[in-house]
């Protein structure tokens, strides 16, 4: 099954010049979603103890993946959303900065965590999520995406972390 057929290109969203990859056709198809989760589950990351995913579209793939693998799920969220003690990492955007948080006790020392998001663009968000896992004492098992925008330097920004994506957009 070609999962690229379940992505809708929306030009100039959310602002002029951005070609937005809309995943809602994928979400609307139970067969395509099952295929996506099955493929994510088979990616070669070695032993994985937990899945972490990035608010909010990452959750749509991270939770079913964690359930399929029979392991726990950890949310990485925008600031001020998580109720317990948090670690925070700030990262640079094209204009300004943003930050993400994780519960301090969400990942234990030595655990191997696979981090999931819907799409890799510049890699800023995923890079910050990797730092959060490491701040908790965990090891990043890898970074898994449904879509990678290969014309952006996201993979490079993630350095030595293993990066895998189901759909490569050239
Ligand atoms: P980045 O930190 O630049 O890698 O951006 C990744 C986050 O922004 C992901 O969580 C995506 O959901 C979202 N995103 C960035 N660019 C796009 C795009 N062209 N289409 C859809 N989502 C995008």
mmCIF file of C-alpha atoms and ligand atoms in Angstrom:
data_model
loop_
_atom_site.group_PDB
_atom_site.id
_atom_site.type_symbol
_atom_site.label_atom_id
_atom_site.label_comp_id
_atom_site.label_asym_id
_atom_site.label_seq_id
_atom_site.Cartn_x
_atom_site.Cartn_y
_atom_site.Cartn_z
ATOM 1 C CA UNK A 1 0.000 0.000 0.000
ATOM 2 C CA UNK A 2 1.298 3.455 -0.957
ATOM 3 C CA UNK A 3 0.749 5.591 2.152
ATOM 4 C CA UNK A 4 1.702 8.754 0.216
ATOM 5 C CA UNK A 5 -1.730 8.489 -1.445
ATOM 6 C CA UNK A 6 -3.310 9.152 1.959
ATOM 7 C CA UNK A 7 -1.581 12.516 2.397
ATOM 8 C CA UNK A 8 -3.265 15.637 1.057
ATOM 9 C CA UNK A 9 -1.111 18.564 -0.052
ATOM 10 C CA UNK A 10 -2.527 21.889 1.098
ATOM 11 C CA UNK A 11 -0.604 24.838 -0.397
ATOM 12 C CA UNK A 12 -0.082 28.026 1.617
ATOM 13 C CA UNK A 13 -1.201 26.590 4.973
ATOM 14 C CA UNK A 14 -0.814 27.814 7.703
ATOM 15 C CA UNK A 15 0.966 30.646 5.879
ATOM 16 C CA UNK A 16 1.990 31.531 2.308
ATOM 17 C CA UNK A 17 4.815 29.381 0.919
ATOM 18 C CA UNK A 18 4.219 26.334 3.181
ATOM 19 C CA UNK A 19 3.016 23.116 1.518
ATOM 20 C CA UNK A 20 1.144 21.453 4.372
ATOM 21 C CA UNK A 21 1.014 17.652 4.414
ATOM 22 C CA UNK A 22 -2.475 16.871 5.716
ATOM 23 C CA UNK A 23 -2.683 13.455 7.412
ATOM 24 C CA UNK A 24 -6.478 13.465 7.887
ATOM 25 C CA UNK A 25 -7.113 11.160 4.857
ATOM 26 C CA UNK A 26 -4.737 8.653 6.487
ATOM 27 C CA UNK A 27 -6.547 8.953 9.831
ATOM 28 C CA UNK A 28 -9.863 8.425 8.021
ATOM 29 C CA UNK A 29 -8.775 5.084 6.578
ATOM 30 C CA UNK A 30 -8.594 2.204 9.087
ATOM 31 C CA UNK A 31 -6.707 0.061 6.551
ATOM 32 C CA UNK A 32 -4.094 2.755 5.874
ATOM 33 C CA UNK A 33 -3.741 3.496 9.617
ATOM 34 C CA UNK A 34 -3.258 -0.178 10.415
ATOM 35 C CA UNK A 35 -0.631 -0.374 7.661
ATOM 36 C CA UNK A 36 1.151 2.717 9.044
ATOM 37 C CA UNK A 37 1.223 1.359 12.621
ATOM 38 C CA UNK A 38 2.324 -2.114 11.439
ATOM 39 C CA UNK A 39 5.170 -0.541 9.442
ATOM 40 C CA UNK A 40 6.243 1.703 12.344
ATOM 41 C CA UNK A 41 6.261 -1.367 14.619
ATOM 42 C CA UNK A 42 8.591 -3.221 12.215
ATOM 43 C CA UNK A 43 11.225 -0.467 11.889
ATOM 44 C CA UNK A 44 14.656 -1.707 13.010
ATOM 45 C CA UNK A 45 15.307 0.251 16.221
ATOM 46 C CA UNK A 46 16.398 -2.706 18.353
ATOM 47 C CA UNK A 47 15.052 -3.011 21.890
ATOM 48 C CA UNK A 48 12.518 -0.297 22.730
ATOM 49 C CA UNK A 49 11.199 0.154 26.292
ATOM 50 C CA UNK A 50 8.868 3.119 25.748
ATOM 51 C CA UNK A 51 7.315 5.242 23.021
ATOM 52 C CA UNK A 52 7.343 9.020 23.396
ATOM 53 C CA UNK A 53 5.423 11.229 20.986
ATOM 54 C CA UNK A 54 5.082 14.925 20.360
ATOM 55 C CA UNK A 55 1.851 16.893 20.834
ATOM 56 C CA UNK A 56 -0.477 16.636 19.154
ATOM 57 C CA UNK A 57 -0.296 14.785 15.841
ATOM 58 C CA UNK A 58 2.493 12.550 17.136
ATOM 59 C CA UNK A 59 0.028 11.175 19.706
ATOM 60 C CA UNK A 60 -2.191 9.833 16.893
ATOM 61 C CA UNK A 61 0.583 7.420 15.895
ATOM 62 C CA UNK A 62 2.505 7.065 19.155
ATOM 63 C CA UNK A 63 -0.340 5.676 21.290
ATOM 64 C CA UNK A 64 -1.435 2.920 18.862
ATOM 65 C CA UNK A 65 2.218 2.039 18.244
ATOM 66 C CA UNK A 66 2.901 1.697 21.984
ATOM 67 C CA UNK A 67 -0.207 -0.485 22.350
ATOM 68 C CA UNK A 68 0.834 -2.677 19.425
ATOM 69 C CA UNK A 69 4.336 -3.128 20.885
ATOM 70 C CA UNK A 70 2.903 -3.712 24.384
ATOM 71 C CA UNK A 71 4.961 -0.916 25.966
ATOM 72 C CA UNK A 72 4.233 2.378 27.744
ATOM 73 C CA UNK A 73 3.545 5.764 26.173
ATOM 74 C CA UNK A 74 5.052 9.116 27.222
ATOM 75 C CA UNK A 75 3.571 12.435 26.065
ATOM 76 C CA UNK A 76 5.871 15.317 25.086
ATOM 77 C CA UNK A 77 3.763 18.460 25.334
ATOM 78 C CA UNK A 78 3.748 22.212 24.827
ATOM 79 C CA UNK A 79 4.619 24.229 27.976
ATOM 80 C CA UNK A 80 2.130 24.381 30.840
ATOM 81 C CA UNK A 81 0.073 21.336 29.813
ATOM 82 C CA UNK A 82 1.635 18.585 31.928
ATOM 83 C CA UNK A 83 0.449 18.604 35.555
ATOM 84 C CA UNK A 84 3.445 16.998 37.353
ATOM 85 C CA UNK A 85 7.116 18.062 37.657
ATOM 86 C CA UNK A 86 8.551 18.688 34.200
ATOM 87 C CA UNK A 87 11.785 19.087 32.284
ATOM 88 C CA UNK A 88 11.698 21.726 29.537
ATOM 89 C CA UNK A 89 13.764 22.297 26.399
ATOM 90 C CA UNK A 90 13.578 25.441 24.287
ATOM 91 C CA UNK A 91 14.362 25.240 20.564
ATOM 92 C CA UNK A 92 14.748 27.753 17.756
ATOM 93 C CA UNK A 93 12.130 28.276 15.052
ATOM 94 C CA UNK A 94 12.572 30.260 11.836
ATOM 95 C CA UNK A 95 11.280 33.265 13.764
ATOM 96 C CA UNK A 96 11.538 33.110 17.563
ATOM 97 C CA UNK A 97 11.504 29.984 19.695
ATOM 98 C CA UNK A 98 9.239 27.315 21.146
ATOM 99 C CA UNK A 99 9.554 24.767 23.910
ATOM 100 C CA UNK A 100 8.397 21.287 24.875
ATOM 101 C CA UNK A 101 8.086 19.502 28.208
ATOM 102 C CA UNK A 102 8.114 15.984 29.617
ATOM 103 C CA UNK A 103 7.274 14.650 33.080
ATOM 104 C CA UNK A 104 10.528 14.174 34.988
ATOM 105 C CA UNK A 105 9.529 10.647 36.036
ATOM 106 C CA UNK A 106 8.173 9.575 32.625
ATOM 107 C CA UNK A 107 11.422 7.935 31.524
ATOM 108 C CA UNK A 108 13.712 5.988 33.842
ATOM 109 C CA UNK A 109 17.494 5.834 33.751
ATOM 110 C CA UNK A 110 18.731 3.522 31.008
ATOM 111 C CA UNK A 111 15.376 3.067 29.250
ATOM 112 C CA UNK A 112 15.460 3.036 25.452
ATOM 113 C CA UNK A 113 12.813 5.398 24.097
ATOM 114 C CA UNK A 114 11.570 5.566 20.521
ATOM 115 C CA UNK A 115 10.226 9.051 19.725
ATOM 116 C CA UNK A 116 7.413 9.385 17.181
ATOM 117 C CA UNK A 117 5.992 12.343 15.264
ATOM 118 C CA UNK A 118 3.828 12.684 12.185
ATOM 119 C CA UNK A 119 6.303 14.692 10.113
ATOM 120 C CA UNK A 120 9.988 15.650 10.034
ATOM 121 C CA UNK A 121 10.569 19.166 8.694
ATOM 122 C CA UNK A 122 13.486 21.129 10.195
ATOM 123 C CA UNK A 123 13.945 18.644 13.053
ATOM 124 C CA UNK A 124 13.721 21.311 15.761
ATOM 125 C CA UNK A 125 10.800 19.701 17.577
ATOM 126 C CA UNK A 126 12.239 16.174 17.449
ATOM 127 C CA UNK A 127 15.686 17.423 18.476
ATOM 128 C CA UNK A 128 14.161 19.010 21.584
ATOM 129 C CA UNK A 129 12.222 15.798 22.366
ATOM 130 C CA UNK A 130 15.490 13.810 22.136
ATOM 131 C CA UNK A 131 17.082 16.200 24.651
ATOM 132 C CA UNK A 132 14.117 15.754 27.017
ATOM 133 C CA UNK A 133 14.456 11.961 26.978
ATOM 134 C CA UNK A 134 18.179 12.284 27.684
ATOM 135 C CA UNK A 135 17.565 14.807 30.526
ATOM 136 C CA UNK A 136 15.462 12.104 32.216
ATOM 137 C CA UNK A 137 18.351 9.617 31.921
ATOM 138 C CA UNK A 138 16.880 7.705 28.981
ATOM 139 C CA UNK A 139 18.530 6.726 25.709
ATOM 140 C CA UNK A 140 16.977 7.666 22.375
ATOM 141 C CA UNK A 141 16.402 4.378 20.531
ATOM 142 C CA UNK A 142 15.525 6.372 17.423
ATOM 143 C CA UNK A 143 13.178 8.838 15.770
ATOM 144 C CA UNK A 144 10.250 7.542 13.693
ATOM 145 C CA UNK A 145 8.081 9.623 11.377
ATOM 146 C CA UNK A 146 5.200 8.948 9.059
ATOM 147 C CA UNK A 147 6.472 11.629 6.631
ATOM 148 C CA UNK A 148 9.913 13.128 6.038
ATOM 149 C CA UNK A 149 10.360 16.315 4.002
ATOM 150 C CA UNK A 150 13.719 15.292 2.506
ATOM 151 C CA UNK A 151 14.417 18.739 1.029
ATOM 152 C CA UNK A 152 14.773 20.176 4.550
ATOM 153 C CA UNK A 153 17.777 19.485 6.816
ATOM 154 C CA UNK A 154 15.777 17.730 9.565
ATOM 155 C CA UNK A 155 17.698 14.458 9.411
ATOM 156 C CA UNK A 156 21.003 16.353 9.609
ATOM 157 C CA UNK A 157 19.812 18.316 12.644
ATOM 158 C CA UNK A 158 19.092 15.030 14.453
ATOM 159 C CA UNK A 159 22.784 14.154 14.198
ATOM 160 C CA UNK A 160 23.673 10.601 15.130
ATOM 161 C CA UNK A 161 20.149 9.532 16.108
ATOM 162 C CA UNK A 162 18.673 6.801 13.909
ATOM 163 C CA UNK A 163 15.913 8.362 11.794
ATOM 164 C CA UNK A 164 13.280 6.371 9.877
ATOM 165 C CA UNK A 165 10.229 7.582 7.930
ATOM 166 C CA UNK A 166 7.443 5.696 6.147
ATOM 167 C CA UNK A 167 6.971 8.265 3.361
ATOM 168 C CA UNK A 168 9.864 10.285 1.905
ATOM 169 C CA UNK A 169 8.827 13.521 0.174
ATOM 170 C CA UNK A 170 11.602 14.568 -2.249
HETATM 171 P P1 LIG B 1 10.019 20.685 12.633
HETATM 172 O O1 LIG B 1 10.290 20.955 14.086
HETATM 173 O O2 LIG B 1 10.373 21.826 11.748
HETATM 174 O O3 LIG B 1 10.643 19.369 12.166
HETATM 175 O O4 LIG B 1 8.447 20.563 12.469
HETATM 176 C C1 LIG B 1 7.821 19.416 12.828
HETATM 177 C C2 LIG B 1 6.409 19.652 13.323
HETATM 178 O O5 LIG B 1 5.710 20.659 12.585
HETATM 179 C C3 LIG B 1 5.649 18.366 13.164
HETATM 180 O O6 LIG B 1 5.056 18.073 14.407
HETATM 181 C C4 LIG B 1 4.632 18.626 12.081
HETATM 182 O O7 LIG B 1 3.371 18.233 12.530
HETATM 183 C C5 LIG B 1 4.655 20.124 11.813
HETATM 184 N N1 LIG B 1 4.945 20.472 10.399
HETATM 185 C C6 LIG B 1 6.012 21.165 9.959
HETATM 186 N N2 LIG B 1 5.982 21.344 8.639
HETATM 187 C C7 LIG B 1 4.860 20.729 8.190
HETATM 188 C C8 LIG B 1 4.263 20.530 6.889
HETATM 189 N N3 LIG B 1 4.805 21.022 5.769
HETATM 190 N N4 LIG B 1 3.126 19.820 6.824
HETATM 191 C C9 LIG B 1 2.568 19.314 7.949
HETATM 192 N N5 LIG B 1 3.070 19.473 9.194
HETATM 193 C C10 LIG B 1 4.206 20.174 9.330
#
